[in-house]
Amino acid sequence: MAQIASEALVERLIDWGVDTVFGLPGDGINGIMEGLRRHRDKLEFVLVHHEEAAAFMATAHAKATGRIGVCLATSGPGGIHLLNGLYDAKLDHVPVLAITGMQETSLLGTGYQQEVALDRLFADVAEYDMMISNPVQIPAVTDMAIRTAYARRGVAHITIPNDIQVADAGADPWQHVAPASNPKTSAVYLAAPGLPAAQEIQRLADFLNDGEKIAILAGAGSLHAREELLAVAEALGAPIVKTLPGKAAVPDDSPYTTGGIGLLGTRPSEDLMDEIDTLLMVGTNFPYTKHLPQKAVRCAQIEADPARAGARIPTELPVVGDAKETLRAVLPLLKQRTSDDFLKKYQQEMNTWRGKMAALEDAERDPIAPQYLMSAISELAADDAIVTCDSGTIATWAARHWTIRGERQFYLSGNLATMAPGLPYAIGIQHAFPGRQVIAFVGDGGFAMLMAEFLTAIKHNLPVKVVINNNNSLGQILWEQMVLGYPEYGVRHSEPFADYAAFATANGALGAKVIAPGEVKPAIARALNHPGPALVDVNVNPAEPPLPGKVEYEQAKKFALAFLRGQPHRATIATTLLKDRIQQFGS
């Protein structure tokens, strides 16, 4: 059987170490599907139910493994559906390759069915974006796409017309003098140098040695540098603040961390940013500058991308390099602090904060407190469990009540903060790590968007555990409306609460519906111990507010104004707030 051009694409992916493609077939990629079929012993195709989920799975695969994620969609609407997941990859700087189909070259520009210029549509999301017009382009273009995705930590896109997909792999009908061809050696990617020059390391050491009240802000780029972060924190007597994507950088019970920052962060982290004179940003381009120091502080930033170094606040010393290698090199040059008074102050604040958070994890509260639900998951999950999370109020509960210990990890849509990635993230990561416990902590809104992907987990026998924080509303928007001073509108679904457990059970998975506090832990334990996919749907209190670590006067004022303007559930919300305060003060 003659080799078709799509096989050249598939073989080049295999050369690059790609072992999985997430996607959904269509008539615009039938040739590519045939190429995958012919090489199914070396490259697995994971059939999904929605192209958006395929892009999320590829993104999660890249985040969790460090290797390029690959997704596939047909021409027109199929390619359009990829975009949300691809923007998630773009904004969180992870390498993903999107492959799409296109109408036959003879039809382009004629308004044929489903004709969408996907190369133009993807121009903003993709670092590399190319439509194939000749079969012999394919190997070299695939190399360029993957190399660019790795080098620029972003999205690459290749779109291939139908007739090119099934053409002879070596066909060059125009008889070019020097047709594009793939290198004869194995595919390689030369990583950028990870260690800054010696003089830059010395400058960073001098900068840190001069600081008195120092904090470290650690992001996703430092997830692989835990030991180095803790060693530098010890030498400097510096608390470590973590961005949400960087939550797993150091354990949550470490004496060196004050936890998260921003609306989902802690009061000690907010206070710390007001007091420091020196800030070291490591592997983060944290966008919410209102939560960074508002007074003049000296700032250094270790950043892999020169374009992002110094992009957020005035930065005296931008250092381009890998977080782990840079911290390891600077550590011997740091002067050990003779006083740890500054660090001890924030250790005491964190002890108080942890007590307040623990007080909200009340097993007796009815309706069920979402803080208790997340704490139950944290208590029962394995020490190497991976939690994926959607955006919304659930991100607050996960940020504060999912405890990083051991080799636990945590993934969510960081900068895009889109709804619905939690379930496909879990599937993509479970596929990459079949022996790890993977838990999707999702809201009812996000789950409903891509719930058919739970069928993907069932059909591929992936033992993903899904826990739905079901408040029957768009909870984050509810509170955002009130913080603006307006009564909530259009954010709650009518009762009854949906029963997603019945959907799981009907399709052969373990499903459990939880409506009483005493049912939470038994249901979670049963799901975690189940050998296959499991789903626990928990009705939680929709009146539980995701309050920021430090409530500002203007926020409180507008919150009260929403009550005065006729907030429809003010009595229930006020009761919940009162219970929260009583429990926190009681701790």
Coordinates of C-alpha atoms in Angstrom, one line a residue:
M1 CA 0.0 0.0 0.0
A2 CA 1.5 3.4 -1.1
Q3 CA 2.4 5.8 1.7
I4 CA 0.0 8.8 1.9
A5 CA 1.1 12.2 3.0
S6 CA -0.7 11.9 6.3
E7 CA 1.6 9.1 7.2
A8 CA 4.5 11.4 6.9
L9 CA 2.8 13.6 9.4
V10 CA 2.1 10.8 11.8
E11 CA 5.6 9.3 11.5
R12 CA 7.2 12.7 12.2
L13 CA 5.0 13.0 15.4
I14 CA 6.3 9.6 16.5
D15 CA 9.9 10.8 15.8
W16 CA 9.3 13.6 18.2
G17 CA 8.1 11.3 21.0
V18 CA 4.4 11.9 20.6
D19 CA 2.4 8.9 21.8
T20 CA -1.1 10.3 22.0
V21 CA -3.4 12.5 19.9
F22 CA -6.7 13.7 21.4
G23 CA -9.4 14.5 18.8
L24 CA -12.7 14.0 17.0
P25 CA -13.0 12.7 13.4
G26 CA -14.7 14.5 10.6
D27 CA -14.8 14.5 6.8
G28 CA -12.1 17.2 6.8
I29 CA -9.5 14.9 8.3
N30 CA -10.4 11.4 7.0
G31 CA -6.9 11.2 5.4
I32 CA -5.2 12.0 8.7
M33 CA -7.4 9.5 10.5
E34 CA -6.2 6.9 8.0
G35 CA -2.6 7.8 8.7
L36 CA -3.3 7.4 12.4
R37 CA -5.0 4.0 11.7
R38 CA -1.9 2.7 9.9
H39 CA 0.3 3.6 12.8
R40 CA -2.0 2.8 15.7
D41 CA 0.6 0.5 17.2
K42 CA 2.9 3.5 17.9
L43 CA 0.5 6.4 18.3
E44 CA -2.8 6.3 20.2
F45 CA -5.8 8.3 19.1
V46 CA -8.1 9.2 22.0
L47 CA -11.6 9.8 20.7
V48 CA -13.4 12.6 22.6
H49 CA -16.9 14.0 22.5
H50 CA -16.1 17.6 21.9
E51 CA -13.1 19.3 20.2
E52 CA -12.8 21.8 23.0
A53 CA -12.1 19.0 25.4
A54 CA -9.4 17.6 23.0
A55 CA -7.6 20.9 23.3
F56 CA -7.9 21.0 27.1
M57 CA -6.6 17.4 27.3
A58 CA -3.6 18.3 25.1
T59 CA -3.0 21.3 27.3
A60 CA -3.2 19.3 30.5
H61 CA -0.9 16.6 29.1
A62 CA 1.7 19.3 28.3
K63 CA 1.3 20.9 31.8
A64 CA 1.7 17.6 33.6
T65 CA 4.4 16.0 31.5
G66 CA 6.4 18.9 30.0
R67 CA 6.0 17.2 26.6
I68 CA 4.0 18.6 23.7
G69 CA 0.3 17.9 23.7
V70 CA -1.4 17.2 20.4
C71 CA -5.1 17.7 19.4
L72 CA -6.9 17.1 16.1
A73 CA -10.1 18.5 14.7
T74 CA -11.8 18.5 11.3
S75 CA -12.2 21.6 9.1
G76 CA -14.5 24.5 9.8
P77 CA -16.6 24.1 13.0
G78 CA -14.3 21.4 14.4
G79 CA -11.3 23.6 14.3
I80 CA -13.3 26.5 15.7
H81 CA -14.2 24.4 18.7
L82 CA -10.5 23.9 19.6
L83 CA -9.9 27.6 20.2
N84 CA -10.9 27.9 23.9
G85 CA -8.6 25.1 24.9
L86 CA -5.8 26.4 22.8
Y87 CA -6.0 29.9 24.3
D88 CA -5.7 28.2 27.7
A89 CA -2.4 26.7 26.4
K90 CA -1.3 30.1 25.0
L91 CA -2.0 32.1 28.1
D92 CA -0.4 29.5 30.4
H93 CA 2.7 29.1 28.2
V94 CA 2.6 25.3 27.4
P95 CA 3.5 23.6 24.1
V96 CA 0.5 22.3 22.2
L97 CA 0.2 21.3 18.5
A98 CA -3.2 21.6 16.9
I99 CA -3.8 19.8 13.6
T100 CA -6.9 20.6 11.5
G101 CA -8.3 19.8 8.1
M102 CA -9.1 22.0 5.2
Q103 CA -11.2 21.8 2.1
E104 CA -9.5 20.5 -1.1
T105 CA -7.1 23.0 -2.6
S106 CA -9.2 23.3 -5.8
L107 CA -12.2 24.5 -3.7
L108 CA -10.5 27.1 -1.5
G109 CA -12.0 30.5 -2.0
T110 CA -15.2 29.3 -3.5
G111 CA -17.4 29.4 -0.4
Y112 CA -17.6 25.6 -0.2
Q113 CA -19.4 24.0 2.7
Q114 CA -17.7 24.6 6.1
E115 CA -14.9 26.6 4.4
V116 CA -13.2 28.5 7.2
A117 CA -9.7 29.9 6.8
L118 CA -8.4 28.2 9.9
D119 CA -4.8 29.5 9.3
R120 CA -6.1 33.0 9.6
L121 CA -8.5 32.2 12.4
F122 CA -5.6 30.7 14.5
A123 CA -3.2 33.6 13.7
D124 CA -3.6 35.1 17.2
V125 CA -3.5 31.9 19.2
A126 CA -0.6 30.2 17.4
E127 CA 3.1 31.0 17.6
Y128 CA 3.5 28.9 14.4
D129 CA 0.6 28.7 11.9
M130 CA 0.9 27.0 8.5
M131 CA -1.4 25.6 5.8
I132 CA 0.2 22.7 3.9
S133 CA 0.1 23.1 0.1
N134 CA 2.5 20.4 -1.0
P135 CA 2.9 16.9 0.5
V136 CA 6.7 17.2 0.7
Q137 CA 6.3 20.2 3.1
I138 CA 4.9 18.0 5.8
P139 CA 8.0 16.7 7.6
A140 CA 9.8 20.0 7.7
V141 CA 6.7 22.0 8.7
T142 CA 5.9 19.5 11.4
D143 CA 9.5 19.9 12.7
M144 CA 9.2 23.7 12.7
A145 CA 5.8 23.6 14.4
I146 CA 6.9 21.4 17.2
R147 CA 10.2 23.2 17.7
T148 CA 8.4 26.5 17.8
A149 CA 5.8 25.3 20.3
Y150 CA 8.6 24.1 22.6
A151 CA 10.8 27.1 22.2
R152 CA 8.1 29.7 22.6
R153 CA 6.1 27.7 25.1
G154 CA 2.9 28.1 23.1
V155 CA 0.6 26.8 20.4
A156 CA 1.5 25.7 16.9
H157 CA -1.1 24.9 14.2
I158 CA -0.9 22.9 11.0
T159 CA -3.9 22.7 8.7
I160 CA -3.9 20.3 5.8
P161 CA -6.3 20.3 2.8
N162 CA -8.2 17.0 2.1
D163 CA -6.5 16.3 -1.2
I164 CA -3.0 16.8 0.3
Q165 CA -3.8 14.4 3.1
V166 CA -4.3 11.5 0.8
A167 CA -1.8 12.4 -1.9
D168 CA 1.4 10.3 -2.4
A169 CA 3.8 11.2 0.5
G170 CA 6.5 12.1 -2.0
A171 CA 4.4 13.8 -4.6
D172 CA 5.8 17.1 -5.8
P173 CA 3.7 17.9 -8.9
W174 CA 5.4 21.2 -9.5
Q175 CA 8.9 19.7 -9.6
H176 CA 10.5 22.2 -7.3
V177 CA 14.3 22.6 -7.6
A178 CA 14.8 22.1 -3.9
P179 CA 11.6 20.8 -2.2
A180 CA 11.3 21.0 1.5
S181 CA 12.5 17.9 3.2
N182 CA 12.9 16.6 6.7
P183 CA 16.3 16.3 8.3
K184 CA 17.8 12.8 7.9
T185 CA 18.6 12.6 11.7
S186 CA 16.1 12.0 14.5
A187 CA 14.0 15.0 15.5
V188 CA 15.7 17.1 18.1
Y189 CA 14.9 20.2 20.1
L190 CA 17.7 22.2 21.4
A191 CA 16.5 23.7 24.7
A192 CA 17.5 27.3 25.6
P193 CA 20.3 27.6 28.1
G194 CA 18.8 27.3 31.6
L195 CA 21.6 28.8 33.6
P196 CA 22.3 32.6 33.5
A197 CA 25.9 33.9 33.1
A198 CA 28.0 33.8 36.2
Q199 CA 28.0 37.6 36.5
E200 CA 24.1 37.6 36.5
I201 CA 24.1 35.0 39.3
Q202 CA 26.5 37.2 41.3
R203 CA 24.3 40.3 40.7
L204 CA 21.3 38.3 41.9
A205 CA 23.1 37.1 45.1
D206 CA 24.3 40.7 45.9
F207 CA 20.7 42.0 45.3
L208 CA 19.2 39.4 47.7
N209 CA 22.0 39.8 50.3
D210 CA 21.2 43.6 50.4
G211 CA 17.5 43.0 51.2
E212 CA 16.1 43.1 54.7
K213 CA 12.5 42.1 54.5
I214 CA 12.3 39.7 51.5
A215 CA 9.5 37.6 50.1
I216 CA 9.6 35.1 47.3
L217 CA 6.7 34.9 44.8
A218 CA 6.7 31.4 43.2
G219 CA 4.7 30.5 40.1
A220 CA 4.2 27.6 37.8
G221 CA 7.7 28.0 36.4
S222 CA 9.1 26.9 39.8
L223 CA 7.1 23.7 40.2
H224 CA 10.2 21.6 39.5
A225 CA 12.3 23.7 41.9
R226 CA 10.9 22.8 45.3
E227 CA 14.1 21.9 47.1
E228 CA 15.8 25.0 45.8
L229 CA 13.0 27.4 46.7
L230 CA 12.9 26.1 50.3
A231 CA 16.7 26.3 50.6
V232 CA 16.8 29.9 49.4
A233 CA 13.9 30.8 51.7
E234 CA 15.8 29.3 54.7
A235 CA 19.0 31.2 53.8
L236 CA 17.1 34.5 53.4
G237 CA 14.5 34.1 56.1
A238 CA 12.0 34.8 53.4
P239 CA 8.4 33.7 53.3
I240 CA 7.3 32.0 50.0
V241 CA 4.0 33.3 48.5
K242 CA 2.5 31.0 45.8
T243 CA 0.4 31.9 42.7
L244 CA -2.5 29.5 42.1
P245 CA -0.8 27.7 39.2
G246 CA 2.3 27.5 41.4
K247 CA 0.4 26.0 44.4
A248 CA 2.3 22.8 44.3
A249 CA 5.7 24.5 44.3
V250 CA 6.2 24.0 48.0
P251 CA 4.0 22.0 50.5
D252 CA 1.1 24.0 52.1
D253 CA 2.3 23.0 55.6
S254 CA 5.8 24.3 55.0
P255 CA 7.0 26.8 57.7
Y256 CA 8.3 28.9 54.8
T257 CA 5.0 29.6 53.0
T258 CA 2.2 32.1 53.5
G259 CA 0.1 30.4 50.9
G260 CA -1.6 32.0 47.9
I261 CA -2.0 35.5 46.8
G262 CA -4.8 37.5 45.2
L263 CA -8.6 37.1 45.6
L264 CA -8.1 33.4 46.3
G265 CA -5.1 33.9 48.6
T266 CA -4.4 34.4 52.3
R267 CA -4.4 37.4 54.6
P268 CA -0.8 36.8 55.6
S269 CA 0.3 37.0 52.0
E270 CA -1.6 40.2 51.5
D271 CA 0.0 41.7 54.7
L272 CA 3.4 40.5 53.6
M273 CA 3.3 42.3 50.3
D274 CA 2.5 45.5 52.2
E275 CA 5.6 45.1 54.5
I276 CA 8.5 43.8 52.3
D277 CA 11.3 45.9 50.9
T278 CA 12.5 43.2 48.4
L279 CA 10.6 40.8 46.2
L280 CA 12.0 37.8 44.3
M281 CA 9.6 36.6 41.6
V282 CA 10.5 33.0 40.5
G283 CA 8.8 31.4 37.5
T284 CA 5.8 33.7 37.5
N285 CA 4.3 36.5 35.4
F286 CA 1.5 37.1 38.0
P287 CA -0.9 39.5 36.2
Y288 CA -2.9 40.9 39.2
T289 CA -0.7 43.8 40.0
K290 CA -3.1 45.2 42.6
H291 CA -2.0 42.4 44.9
L292 CA 1.7 43.0 44.4
P293 CA 3.5 45.7 46.5
Q294 CA 1.9 49.1 45.9
K295 CA 4.8 50.9 47.5
A296 CA 8.3 51.1 46.0
V297 CA 10.2 47.8 46.6
R298 CA 13.2 46.4 45.0
C299 CA 12.3 43.5 42.7
A300 CA 14.2 40.8 40.9
Q301 CA 12.6 38.2 38.6
I302 CA 13.8 34.9 37.4
E303 CA 12.0 34.3 34.1
A304 CA 12.5 31.8 31.3
D305 CA 11.2 34.3 28.6
P306 CA 13.0 37.6 28.2
A307 CA 9.8 39.2 26.9
R308 CA 8.0 38.6 30.2
A309 CA 10.8 39.5 32.6
G310 CA 9.9 42.8 34.3
A311 CA 6.5 43.1 32.7
R312 CA 4.4 43.5 35.9
I313 CA 6.1 45.9 38.3
P314 CA 9.3 48.0 38.1
T315 CA 12.0 45.3 38.1
E316 CA 15.5 46.2 39.1
L317 CA 17.1 42.9 38.1
P318 CA 15.5 40.7 35.5
V319 CA 17.3 37.4 35.2
V320 CA 16.6 35.1 32.3
G321 CA 17.0 31.4 33.1
D322 CA 15.5 28.3 34.5
A323 CA 14.1 28.6 38.1
K324 CA 15.8 25.4 39.4
E325 CA 19.2 26.0 37.9
T326 CA 19.3 29.7 38.8
L327 CA 18.3 29.2 42.4
R328 CA 20.7 26.3 42.8
A329 CA 23.6 28.5 41.5
V330 CA 22.8 31.5 43.6
L331 CA 22.3 29.5 46.9
P332 CA 26.0 29.2 47.8
L333 CA 26.5 32.9 47.4
L334 CA 23.7 33.9 49.8
K335 CA 24.5 35.1 53.3
Q336 CA 22.7 33.2 56.1
R337 CA 20.4 35.5 58.1
T338 CA 21.3 36.0 61.7
S339 CA 17.7 36.9 62.7
D340 CA 14.5 35.1 61.7
D341 CA 12.1 37.5 63.4
F342 CA 10.5 38.6 60.1
L343 CA 9.9 35.0 59.1
K344 CA 8.6 34.0 62.5
K345 CA 6.1 36.9 62.4
Y346 CA 4.5 35.4 59.3
Q347 CA 4.7 31.9 60.6
Q348 CA 2.5 33.0 63.5
E349 CA 0.1 34.8 61.1
M350 CA -0.2 31.6 59.0
N351 CA -0.9 29.5 62.1
T352 CA -3.8 31.8 62.8
W353 CA -5.0 31.7 59.2
R354 CA -4.8 27.9 59.1
G355 CA -6.9 27.8 62.2
K356 CA -9.6 30.0 60.6
M357 CA -9.7 27.9 57.5
A358 CA -10.0 24.7 59.6
A359 CA -12.9 26.2 61.5
L360 CA -14.8 26.6 58.2
E361 CA -14.3 22.9 57.4
D362 CA -17.3 22.0 59.6
A363 CA -18.8 18.6 59.1
E364 CA -22.0 19.6 60.9
R365 CA -23.0 22.5 58.6
D366 CA -26.2 21.8 56.7
P367 CA -26.4 22.7 53.8
I368 CA -22.9 21.2 53.2
A369 CA -20.1 23.8 53.4
P370 CA -18.0 23.6 50.2
Q371 CA -14.9 24.1 52.4
Y372 CA -15.7 20.9 54.2
L373 CA -16.2 19.0 50.9
M374 CA -12.7 20.1 49.7
S375 CA -11.1 19.3 53.0
A376 CA -12.6 15.8 52.9
I377 CA -11.1 15.2 49.5
S378 CA -7.8 16.5 50.8
E379 CA -7.9 14.2 53.9
L380 CA -8.7 11.1 52.0
A381 CA -6.7 11.5 48.8
A382 CA -3.3 9.9 48.3
D383 CA -0.1 11.8 48.9
D384 CA 0.7 11.7 45.2
A385 CA -2.8 12.6 44.0
I386 CA -3.4 15.1 41.3
V387 CA -6.3 17.5 41.5
T388 CA -7.6 19.4 38.5
C389 CA -10.0 22.3 39.0
D390 CA -12.4 24.5 37.1
S391 CA -12.7 28.3 37.4
G392 CA -15.1 29.9 39.8
T393 CA -15.8 29.6 43.5
I394 CA -14.4 26.0 43.4
A395 CA -11.0 27.5 42.7
T396 CA -11.2 29.3 46.0
W397 CA -12.1 26.2 47.9
A398 CA -9.3 24.2 46.2
A399 CA -6.8 27.0 46.8
R400 CA -7.5 27.1 50.5
H401 CA -8.5 23.6 51.4
W402 CA -6.6 21.2 49.0
T403 CA -3.4 20.7 51.0
I404 CA -0.2 20.1 49.0
R405 CA 1.8 17.4 50.7
G406 CA 4.1 14.7 49.4
E407 CA 4.1 14.6 45.6
R408 CA 0.6 16.1 45.1
Q409 CA 0.0 18.3 42.2
F410 CA -2.7 20.9 41.2
Y411 CA -3.7 22.1 37.7
L412 CA -6.3 24.6 36.5
S413 CA -6.7 27.2 33.7
G414 CA -4.5 29.9 35.1
N415 CA -4.5 33.1 33.0
L416 CA -7.5 32.3 30.8
A417 CA -9.5 31.2 33.8
T418 CA -12.1 29.5 31.6
M419 CA -14.9 27.3 32.7
A420 CA -15.0 23.5 31.9
P421 CA -11.3 22.3 31.7
G422 CA -11.4 20.4 35.0
L423 CA -12.8 17.1 33.6
P424 CA -10.8 17.0 30.3
Y425 CA -7.7 18.1 32.3
A426 CA -8.2 15.0 34.5
I427 CA -8.7 12.7 31.6
G428 CA -5.6 14.0 29.8
I429 CA -3.5 13.7 32.9
Q430 CA -4.9 10.3 33.9
H431 CA -4.0 9.0 30.4
A432 CA -0.4 10.2 30.9
F433 CA -0.2 8.9 34.5
P434 CA -2.4 5.8 34.7
G435 CA -1.0 4.8 38.1
R436 CA -1.7 8.1 39.8
Q437 CA -4.9 9.1 41.6
V438 CA -6.5 11.9 39.5
I439 CA -9.4 13.9 40.9
A440 CA -11.4 16.5 39.0
F441 CA -12.9 19.0 41.4
V442 CA -15.5 20.9 39.3
G443 CA -18.6 23.0 39.6
D444 CA -22.0 22.1 38.3
G445 CA -21.7 24.8 35.7
G446 CA -18.4 23.7 34.3
F447 CA -19.2 20.0 34.4
A448 CA -22.5 20.6 32.5
M449 CA -20.5 22.2 29.6
L450 CA -18.4 19.1 28.8
M451 CA -20.1 16.4 30.8
A452 CA -20.0 14.0 27.8
E453 CA -16.3 13.6 28.4
F454 CA -17.1 11.5 31.5
L455 CA -18.2 9.0 28.9
T456 CA -14.6 9.3 27.4
A457 CA -13.2 8.3 30.8
I458 CA -15.6 5.3 31.0
K459 CA -15.0 4.1 27.4
H460 CA -11.2 4.3 27.8
N461 CA -11.4 2.8 31.3
L462 CA -9.6 5.8 32.9
P463 CA -10.1 5.7 36.7
V464 CA -10.8 9.4 36.9
K465 CA -12.6 10.6 40.1
V466 CA -15.0 13.5 39.6
V467 CA -16.3 15.5 42.6
I468 CA -19.0 18.1 41.7
N469 CA -19.3 21.1 44.0
N470 CA -23.0 21.5 43.1
N471 CA -24.4 24.9 44.2
N472 CA -26.9 25.0 41.3
S473 CA -25.7 28.4 40.3
L474 CA -22.9 30.3 38.6
G475 CA -21.4 31.0 42.1
Q476 CA -18.5 33.3 41.2
I477 CA -20.6 35.6 39.1
L478 CA -23.2 35.8 41.9
W479 CA -20.6 37.2 44.3
E480 CA -19.0 39.4 41.7
Q481 CA -22.3 41.1 41.0
M482 CA -22.8 41.8 44.7
V483 CA -19.3 43.2 45.1
L484 CA -20.2 45.7 42.4
G485 CA -23.1 46.7 44.6
Y486 CA -25.8 45.1 42.6
P487 CA -28.3 42.4 43.6
E488 CA -27.7 39.1 41.9
Y489 CA -29.5 38.5 38.6
G490 CA -29.6 35.5 36.2
V491 CA -27.0 33.4 38.1
R492 CA -29.1 30.7 39.8
H493 CA -30.8 27.7 38.2
S494 CA -34.2 26.8 39.3
E495 CA -34.5 23.8 41.7
P496 CA -34.2 20.9 41.9
F497 CA -30.4 20.5 41.9
A498 CA -29.3 18.4 38.9
D499 CA -28.4 14.8 39.7
Y500 CA -25.2 14.1 37.8
A501 CA -24.6 10.9 39.8
A502 CA -27.6 9.3 37.9
F503 CA -25.8 10.1 34.6
A504 CA -22.7 8.3 35.8
T505 CA -24.6 5.3 37.1
A506 CA -26.7 5.0 33.9
N507 CA -23.5 4.7 31.9
G508 CA -21.8 2.0 34.0
A509 CA -19.6 4.1 36.3
L510 CA -19.8 4.6 40.1
G511 CA -22.2 7.5 40.9
A512 CA -23.1 8.9 44.3
K513 CA -25.5 11.8 45.1
V514 CA -24.7 13.5 48.4
I515 CA -27.2 15.8 50.1
A516 CA -26.3 15.5 53.8
P517 CA -23.0 16.3 55.6
G518 CA -22.7 12.8 57.0
E519 CA -22.6 11.3 53.6
V520 CA -19.6 13.3 52.3
K521 CA -16.6 11.3 53.6
P522 CA -18.1 7.8 52.9
A523 CA -19.0 8.8 49.4
I524 CA -15.6 10.3 48.7
A525 CA -13.8 7.3 50.2
R526 CA -15.9 4.9 48.1
A527 CA -15.1 6.8 44.9
L528 CA -11.4 7.0 45.6
N529 CA -11.3 3.2 46.3
H530 CA -13.3 2.3 43.2
P531 CA -11.0 0.8 40.5
G532 CA -12.8 2.7 37.6
P533 CA -14.3 6.1 36.8
A534 CA -16.4 7.5 39.7
L535 CA -18.5 10.6 40.2
V536 CA -19.7 12.1 43.4
D537 CA -22.3 14.9 43.0
V538 CA -22.5 17.0 46.2
N539 CA -25.2 19.6 46.9
V540 CA -23.4 22.4 48.7
N541 CA -24.5 25.7 50.3
P542 CA -25.0 28.2 47.5
A543 CA -24.9 31.0 50.0
E544 CA -21.2 30.4 51.0
P545 CA -19.2 33.5 49.9
P546 CA -15.6 33.1 48.5
L547 CA -14.3 36.1 50.4
P548 CA -10.8 37.4 49.7
G549 CA -8.2 37.0 52.3
K550 CA -8.3 40.7 53.1
V551 CA -11.7 42.4 52.6
E552 CA -11.2 46.0 51.6
Y553 CA -13.6 48.7 52.8
E554 CA -14.9 49.4 49.3
Q555 CA -15.7 45.7 48.7
A556 CA -17.6 45.6 52.0
K557 CA -19.4 48.8 51.3
K558 CA -20.7 47.6 47.9
F559 CA -21.6 44.2 49.3
A560 CA -23.8 45.9 51.8
L561 CA -25.2 48.1 49.1
A562 CA -26.4 45.0 47.2
F563 CA -28.3 44.0 50.3
L564 CA -30.0 47.4 50.5
R565 CA -30.9 47.3 46.8
G566 CA -32.9 44.1 47.2
Q567 CA -30.5 41.1 47.1
P568 CA -33.0 38.2 46.8
H569 CA -31.3 35.8 49.1
R570 CA -29.9 38.2 51.7
A571 CA -31.3 36.3 54.7
T572 CA -29.6 33.1 53.8
I573 CA -26.4 34.8 52.9
A574 CA -26.3 36.8 56.1
T575 CA -26.9 33.6 58.1
T576 CA -24.0 31.9 56.4
L577 CA -21.7 34.8 56.9
L578 CA -22.6 34.9 60.6
K579 CA -21.9 31.2 61.0
D580 CA -18.5 31.7 59.3
R581 CA -17.5 34.5 61.6
I582 CA -18.6 32.6 64.7
Q583 CA -16.6 29.6 63.7
Q584 CA -13.5 31.6 62.8
F585 CA -13.5 33.6 66.0
G586 CA -14.1 30.3 67.9
S587 CA -10.9 28.9 66.5

